[in-house]
Coordinates of C-alpha atoms in Angstrom, one line a residue:
X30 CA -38.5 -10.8 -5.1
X31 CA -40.6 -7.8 -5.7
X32 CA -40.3 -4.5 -3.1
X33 CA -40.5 -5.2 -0.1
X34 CA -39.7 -2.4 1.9
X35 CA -41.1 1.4 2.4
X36 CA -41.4 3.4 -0.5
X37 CA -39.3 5.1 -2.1
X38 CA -40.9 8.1 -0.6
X39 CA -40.9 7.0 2.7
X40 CA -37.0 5.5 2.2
X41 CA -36.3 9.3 1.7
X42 CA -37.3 10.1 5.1
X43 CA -36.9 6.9 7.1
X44 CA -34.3 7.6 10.6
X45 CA -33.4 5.0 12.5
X46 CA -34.4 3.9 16.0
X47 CA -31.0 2.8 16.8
X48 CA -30.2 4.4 20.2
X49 CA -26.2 5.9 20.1
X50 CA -24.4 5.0 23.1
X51 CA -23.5 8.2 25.2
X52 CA -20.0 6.9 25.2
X53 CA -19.7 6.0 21.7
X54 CA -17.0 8.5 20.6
X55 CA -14.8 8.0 23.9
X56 CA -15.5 4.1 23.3
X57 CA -14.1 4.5 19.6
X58 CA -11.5 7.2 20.5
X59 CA -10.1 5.1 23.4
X60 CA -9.9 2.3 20.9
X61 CA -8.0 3.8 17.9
X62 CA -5.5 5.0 20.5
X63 CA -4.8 1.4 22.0
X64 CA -3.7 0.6 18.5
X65 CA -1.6 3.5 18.2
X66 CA 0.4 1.8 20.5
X67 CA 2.0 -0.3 17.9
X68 CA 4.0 0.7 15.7
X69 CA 2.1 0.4 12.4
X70 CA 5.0 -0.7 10.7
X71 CA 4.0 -0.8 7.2
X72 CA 6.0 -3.1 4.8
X73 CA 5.3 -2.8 1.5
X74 CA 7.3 -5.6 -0.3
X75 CA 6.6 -5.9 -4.5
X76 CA 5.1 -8.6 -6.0
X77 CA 6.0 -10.3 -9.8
X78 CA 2.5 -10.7 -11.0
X79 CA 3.2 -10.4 -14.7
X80 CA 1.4 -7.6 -14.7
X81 CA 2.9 -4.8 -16.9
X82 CA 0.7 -1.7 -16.5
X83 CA 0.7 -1.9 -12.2
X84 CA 3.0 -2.1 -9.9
X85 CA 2.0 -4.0 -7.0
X86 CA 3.3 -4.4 -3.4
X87 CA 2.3 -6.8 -0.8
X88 CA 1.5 -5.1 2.1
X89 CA 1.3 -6.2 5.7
X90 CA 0.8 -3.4 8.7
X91 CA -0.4 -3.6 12.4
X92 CA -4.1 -3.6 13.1
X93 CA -5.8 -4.0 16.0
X94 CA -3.7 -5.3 19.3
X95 CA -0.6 -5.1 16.7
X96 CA -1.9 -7.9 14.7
X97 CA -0.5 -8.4 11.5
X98 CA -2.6 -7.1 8.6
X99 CA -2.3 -7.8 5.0
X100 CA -3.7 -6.0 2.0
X101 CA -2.8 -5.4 -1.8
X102 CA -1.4 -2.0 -2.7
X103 CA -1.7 -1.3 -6.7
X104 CA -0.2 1.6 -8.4
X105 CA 0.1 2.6 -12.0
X106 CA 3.0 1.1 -13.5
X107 CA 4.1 4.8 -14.7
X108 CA 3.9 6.7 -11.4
X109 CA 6.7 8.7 -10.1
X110 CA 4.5 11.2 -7.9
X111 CA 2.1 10.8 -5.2
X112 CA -1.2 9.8 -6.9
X113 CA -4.7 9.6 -5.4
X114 CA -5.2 7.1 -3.0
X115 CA -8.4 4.8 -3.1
X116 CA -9.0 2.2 0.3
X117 CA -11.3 -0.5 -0.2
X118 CA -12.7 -3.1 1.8
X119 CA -14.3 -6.4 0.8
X120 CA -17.8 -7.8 1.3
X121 CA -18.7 -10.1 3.8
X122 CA -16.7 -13.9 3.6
X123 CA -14.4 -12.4 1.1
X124 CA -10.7 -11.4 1.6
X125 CA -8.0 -9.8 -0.5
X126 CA -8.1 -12.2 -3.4
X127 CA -5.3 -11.9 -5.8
X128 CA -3.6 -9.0 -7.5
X129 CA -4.9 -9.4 -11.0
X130 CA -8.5 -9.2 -9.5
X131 CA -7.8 -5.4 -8.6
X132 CA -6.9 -3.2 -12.0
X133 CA -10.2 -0.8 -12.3
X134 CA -9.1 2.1 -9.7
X135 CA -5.2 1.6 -10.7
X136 CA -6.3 1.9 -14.8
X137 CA -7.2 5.1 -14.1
X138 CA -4.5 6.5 -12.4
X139 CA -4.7 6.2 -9.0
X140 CA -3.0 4.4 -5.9
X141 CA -5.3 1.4 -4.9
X142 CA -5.4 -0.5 -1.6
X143 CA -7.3 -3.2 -0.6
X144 CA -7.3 -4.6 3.0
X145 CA -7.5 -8.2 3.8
X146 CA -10.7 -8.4 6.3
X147 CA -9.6 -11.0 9.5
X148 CA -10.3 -14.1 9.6
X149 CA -12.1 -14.0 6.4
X150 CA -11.2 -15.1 2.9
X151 CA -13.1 -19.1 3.2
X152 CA -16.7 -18.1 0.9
X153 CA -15.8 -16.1 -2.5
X154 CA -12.9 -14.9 -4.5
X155 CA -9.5 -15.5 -4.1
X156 CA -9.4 -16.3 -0.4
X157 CA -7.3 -14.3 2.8
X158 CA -4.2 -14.2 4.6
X159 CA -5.2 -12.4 8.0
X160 CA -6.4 -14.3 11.1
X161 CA -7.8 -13.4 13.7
X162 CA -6.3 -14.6 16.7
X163 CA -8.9 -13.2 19.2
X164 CA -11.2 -15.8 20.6
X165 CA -14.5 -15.1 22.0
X166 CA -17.9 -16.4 23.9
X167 CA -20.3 -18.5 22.4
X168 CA -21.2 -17.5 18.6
X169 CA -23.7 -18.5 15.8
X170 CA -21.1 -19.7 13.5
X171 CA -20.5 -16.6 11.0
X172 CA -18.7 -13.3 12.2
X173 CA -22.0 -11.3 13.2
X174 CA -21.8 -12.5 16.9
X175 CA -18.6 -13.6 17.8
X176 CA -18.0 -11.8 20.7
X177 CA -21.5 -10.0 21.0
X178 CA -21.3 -10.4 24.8
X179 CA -19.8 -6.9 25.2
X180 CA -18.9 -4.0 22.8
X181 CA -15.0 -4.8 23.8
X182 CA -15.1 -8.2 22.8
X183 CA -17.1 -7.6 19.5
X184 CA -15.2 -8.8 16.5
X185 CA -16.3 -5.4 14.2
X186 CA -14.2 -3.7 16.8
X187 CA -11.1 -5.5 15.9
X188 CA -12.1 -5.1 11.8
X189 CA -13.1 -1.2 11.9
X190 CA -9.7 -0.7 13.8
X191 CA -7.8 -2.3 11.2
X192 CA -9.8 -0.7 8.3
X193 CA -8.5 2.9 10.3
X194 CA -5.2 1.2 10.1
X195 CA -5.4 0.8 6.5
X196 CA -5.7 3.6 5.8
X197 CA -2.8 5.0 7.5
X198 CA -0.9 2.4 6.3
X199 CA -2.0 3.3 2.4
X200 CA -1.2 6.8 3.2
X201 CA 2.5 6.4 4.6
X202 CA 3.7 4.9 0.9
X203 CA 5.8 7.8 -0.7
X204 CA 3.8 7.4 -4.2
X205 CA 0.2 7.9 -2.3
X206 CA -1.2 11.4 -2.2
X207 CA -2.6 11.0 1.6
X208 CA -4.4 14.7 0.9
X209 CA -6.4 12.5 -1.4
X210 CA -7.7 10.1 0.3
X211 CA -11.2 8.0 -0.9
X212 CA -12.5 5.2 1.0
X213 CA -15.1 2.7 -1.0
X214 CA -16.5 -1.1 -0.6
X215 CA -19.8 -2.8 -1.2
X216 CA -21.8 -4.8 1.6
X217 CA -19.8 -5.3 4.7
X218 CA -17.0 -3.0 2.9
X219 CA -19.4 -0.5 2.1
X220 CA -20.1 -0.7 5.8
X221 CA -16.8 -0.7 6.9
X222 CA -16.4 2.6 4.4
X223 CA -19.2 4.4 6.8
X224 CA -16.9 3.7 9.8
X225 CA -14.1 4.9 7.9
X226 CA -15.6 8.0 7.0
X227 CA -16.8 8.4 10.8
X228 CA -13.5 7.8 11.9
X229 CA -10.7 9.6 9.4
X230 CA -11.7 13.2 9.6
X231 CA -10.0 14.3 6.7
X232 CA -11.2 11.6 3.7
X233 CA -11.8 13.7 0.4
X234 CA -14.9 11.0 -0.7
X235 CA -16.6 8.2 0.4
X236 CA -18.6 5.6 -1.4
X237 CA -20.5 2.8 0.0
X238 CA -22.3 0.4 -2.1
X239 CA -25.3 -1.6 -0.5
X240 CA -23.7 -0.9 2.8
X241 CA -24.1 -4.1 5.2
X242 CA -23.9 -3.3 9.2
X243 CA -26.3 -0.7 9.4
X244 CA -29.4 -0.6 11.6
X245 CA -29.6 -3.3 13.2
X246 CA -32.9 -2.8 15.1
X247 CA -34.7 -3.3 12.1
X248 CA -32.1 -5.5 9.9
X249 CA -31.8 -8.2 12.5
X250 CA -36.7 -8.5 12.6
X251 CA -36.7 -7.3 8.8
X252 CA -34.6 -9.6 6.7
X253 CA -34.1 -13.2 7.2
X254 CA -31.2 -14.0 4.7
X255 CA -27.7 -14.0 6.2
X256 CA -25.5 -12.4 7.6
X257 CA -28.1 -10.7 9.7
X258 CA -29.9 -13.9 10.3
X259 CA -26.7 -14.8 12.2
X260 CA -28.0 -12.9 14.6
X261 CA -31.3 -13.6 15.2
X262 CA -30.3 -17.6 15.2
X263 CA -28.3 -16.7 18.1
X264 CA -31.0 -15.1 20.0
X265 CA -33.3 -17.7 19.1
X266 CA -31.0 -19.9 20.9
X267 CA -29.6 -17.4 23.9
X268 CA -33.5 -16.5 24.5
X269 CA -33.4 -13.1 27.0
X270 CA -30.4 -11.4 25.6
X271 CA -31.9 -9.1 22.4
X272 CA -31.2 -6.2 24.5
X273 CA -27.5 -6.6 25.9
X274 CA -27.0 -7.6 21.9
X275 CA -28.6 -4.5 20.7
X276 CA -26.8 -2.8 22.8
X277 CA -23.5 -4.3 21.6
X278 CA -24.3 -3.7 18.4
X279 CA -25.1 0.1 18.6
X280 CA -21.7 0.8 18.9
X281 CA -21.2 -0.7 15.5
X282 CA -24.0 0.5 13.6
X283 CA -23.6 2.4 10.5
X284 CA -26.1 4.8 11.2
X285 CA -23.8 6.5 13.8
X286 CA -20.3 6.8 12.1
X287 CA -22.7 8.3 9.3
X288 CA -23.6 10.9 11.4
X289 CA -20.0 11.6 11.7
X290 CA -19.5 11.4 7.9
X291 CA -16.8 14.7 6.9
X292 CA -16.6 13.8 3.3
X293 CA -18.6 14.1 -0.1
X294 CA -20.6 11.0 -0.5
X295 CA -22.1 8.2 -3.5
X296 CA -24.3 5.9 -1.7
X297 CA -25.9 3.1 -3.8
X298 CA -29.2 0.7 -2.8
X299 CA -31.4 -1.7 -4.4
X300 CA -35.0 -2.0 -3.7
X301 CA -34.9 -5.6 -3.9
X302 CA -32.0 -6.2 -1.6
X303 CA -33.0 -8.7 1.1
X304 CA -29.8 -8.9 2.4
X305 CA -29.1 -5.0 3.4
X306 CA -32.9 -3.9 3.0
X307 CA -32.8 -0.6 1.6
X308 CA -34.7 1.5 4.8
X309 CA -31.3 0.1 6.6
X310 CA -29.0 1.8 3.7
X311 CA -31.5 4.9 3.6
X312 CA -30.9 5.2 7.5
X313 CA -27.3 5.7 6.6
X314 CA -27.3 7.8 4.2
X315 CA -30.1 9.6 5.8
X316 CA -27.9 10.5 8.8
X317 CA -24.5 10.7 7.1
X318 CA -23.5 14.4 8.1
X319 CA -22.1 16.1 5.0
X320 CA -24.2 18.1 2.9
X321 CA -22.6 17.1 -0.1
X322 CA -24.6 13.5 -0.6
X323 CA -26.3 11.2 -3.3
X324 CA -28.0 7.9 -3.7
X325 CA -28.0 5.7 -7.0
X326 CA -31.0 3.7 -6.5
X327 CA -31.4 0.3 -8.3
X328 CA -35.3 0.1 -8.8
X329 CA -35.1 -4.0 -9.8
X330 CA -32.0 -5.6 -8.0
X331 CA -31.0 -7.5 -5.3
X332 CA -28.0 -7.3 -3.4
X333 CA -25.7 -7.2 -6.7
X334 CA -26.8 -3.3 -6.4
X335 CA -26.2 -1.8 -9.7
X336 CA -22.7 -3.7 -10.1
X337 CA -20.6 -2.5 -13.1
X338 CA -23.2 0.3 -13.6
X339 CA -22.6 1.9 -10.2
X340 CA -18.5 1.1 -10.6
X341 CA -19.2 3.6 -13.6
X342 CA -21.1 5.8 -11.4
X343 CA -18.2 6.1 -9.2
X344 CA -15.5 6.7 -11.5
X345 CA -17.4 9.8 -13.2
X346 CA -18.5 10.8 -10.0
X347 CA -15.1 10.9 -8.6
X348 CA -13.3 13.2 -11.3
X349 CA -15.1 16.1 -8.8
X350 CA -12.9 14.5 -5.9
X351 CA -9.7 12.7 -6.2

């Protein structure tokens, strides 16, 4: 599909007209300390993958309501000091996959850990091992909605509370340099990076690719290819409730952990992408609060973004960081 969306001009000074909840940092502050109730209790136990250049551990921790987590920790093979620490999260369907499919941030020398997103793992890759065991109200059948009825209930609550988690948990491994913390993903983990980065005060670099879960106001009438269109079914179907939905949804929007953004940043878009139209990735990166922040912009592609091109954008990029 040809450009769809403002111009490039116009991308570059797009905000959003998502309305921030005058509670949203107590709502996220309150939240993060309910799961600070449980002990995180990180167990990292190694894996024989036949791998002889990484070590790798599998990792479980406590997420949200002290459900068990799991995720992939990958170190070089050769490390006996605390290396940089990359935390990624997957796109949107996908979990943790298998070890072998995780070597680019460990080949060049640095701690990687990738979280396991709940109750995902059934569309792509090499599938999950974390439910969810939280039910919810009536849902479009996807994750977008499931539990839409109130910002407490919302299933991105219990996901951007783990992906908090995941970090800590990354961090508390003695070969992990927690002062060099970067957080990165593409689609719903680029996303998920933005929370991070709202959320962990002291990341050294973030890096969201064609960030999913931003915007909603305008993803949700602009685009109709899933996941947004998840939502939009639903309405179509619960006719009356756009606004209590919206309003649910503000609390998760990208938009307003960018605003909170601490660290350096590498966004990516692609003006082509008509599953995170780039005006929703520009409102992100638009807001995100650190002066210290670029855009790769992929003039002719969809939601692949710039792929192995922007993976090489990022590791030059983050010699400056970690």
């Amino acid at each position: 599909m040809a450009w769809f969306d403002l111009s490039l001009d116009e991308l570059r000074e797009y905000r959003s007209d998502s309305v921030e909840p005058e509670d949203f940092d107590a709502f996220w502050t309150k939240t993060l300390q309910e799961a600070r109730e449980h002990d995180l209790d990180a167990r990292f136990e190694p894996v024989d993958t036949g791998l002889s250049t990484v070590t790798v551990y599998d990792v479980t921790f406590a997420g949200f309501g002290g459900h068990p987590v799991k995720g992939w920790l990958t170190l070089p093979a050769a490390a006996e000091e605390p290396v940089p620490l990359v935390v990624e999260f997957v796109g949107y369907g996908g979990g943790r996959g298998l070890p072998h499919e995780h070597l680019l941030w460990a080949s060049t020398g640095r701690a990687h850990f990738v979280m396991d997103t709940r109750g995902q793992g059934s569309t792509w890759g090499g599938g999950g091992d974390t439910a969810d065991p939280v039910g919810g109200a009536p849902a479009y059948p996807g994750f977008m909605t499931r539990g839409i009825d109130a910002p407490e209930n919302y299933y991105y609550r219990r996901v951007f509370t783990d992906a908090v988690r995941a970090v800590e948990a990354a961090r508390s491994h003695p070969l992990t340099d927690a002062s060099r913390t970067v957080a990165t993903g593409a689609s719903q983990g680029g996303g998920i990076t933005l929370v991070v980065g709202g959320l962990v005060p002291d990341l050294v670099a973030v890096a969201p690719d064609v960030p999913f879960l931003c915007d909603y106001p305008r993803a949700v009438t602009m685009t109709d290819r899933h996941p947004y269109r998840e939502i939009s079914l639903y309405l179509k179907t619960h006719r009356g409730r756009a606004e209590d939905a919206l309003r649910t949804l503000s609390y998760f929007d990208g938009v307003h952990f960018a605003a909170r953004g601490r660290a350096p940043a590498l966004f990516s878009a692609a003006l082509e992408d008509q599953t995170c139209p780039p005006s929703t990735i520009y409102a992100a990166f638009n807001s995100w609060a650190h002066d210290d922040k670029r855009i790769e912009v992929y003039d002719f592609n969809d939601h692949e973004g710039g792929g192995p091109y922007q993976e090489a954008a990022k590791l030059r990029w983050l010699r400056s960081y970690a």
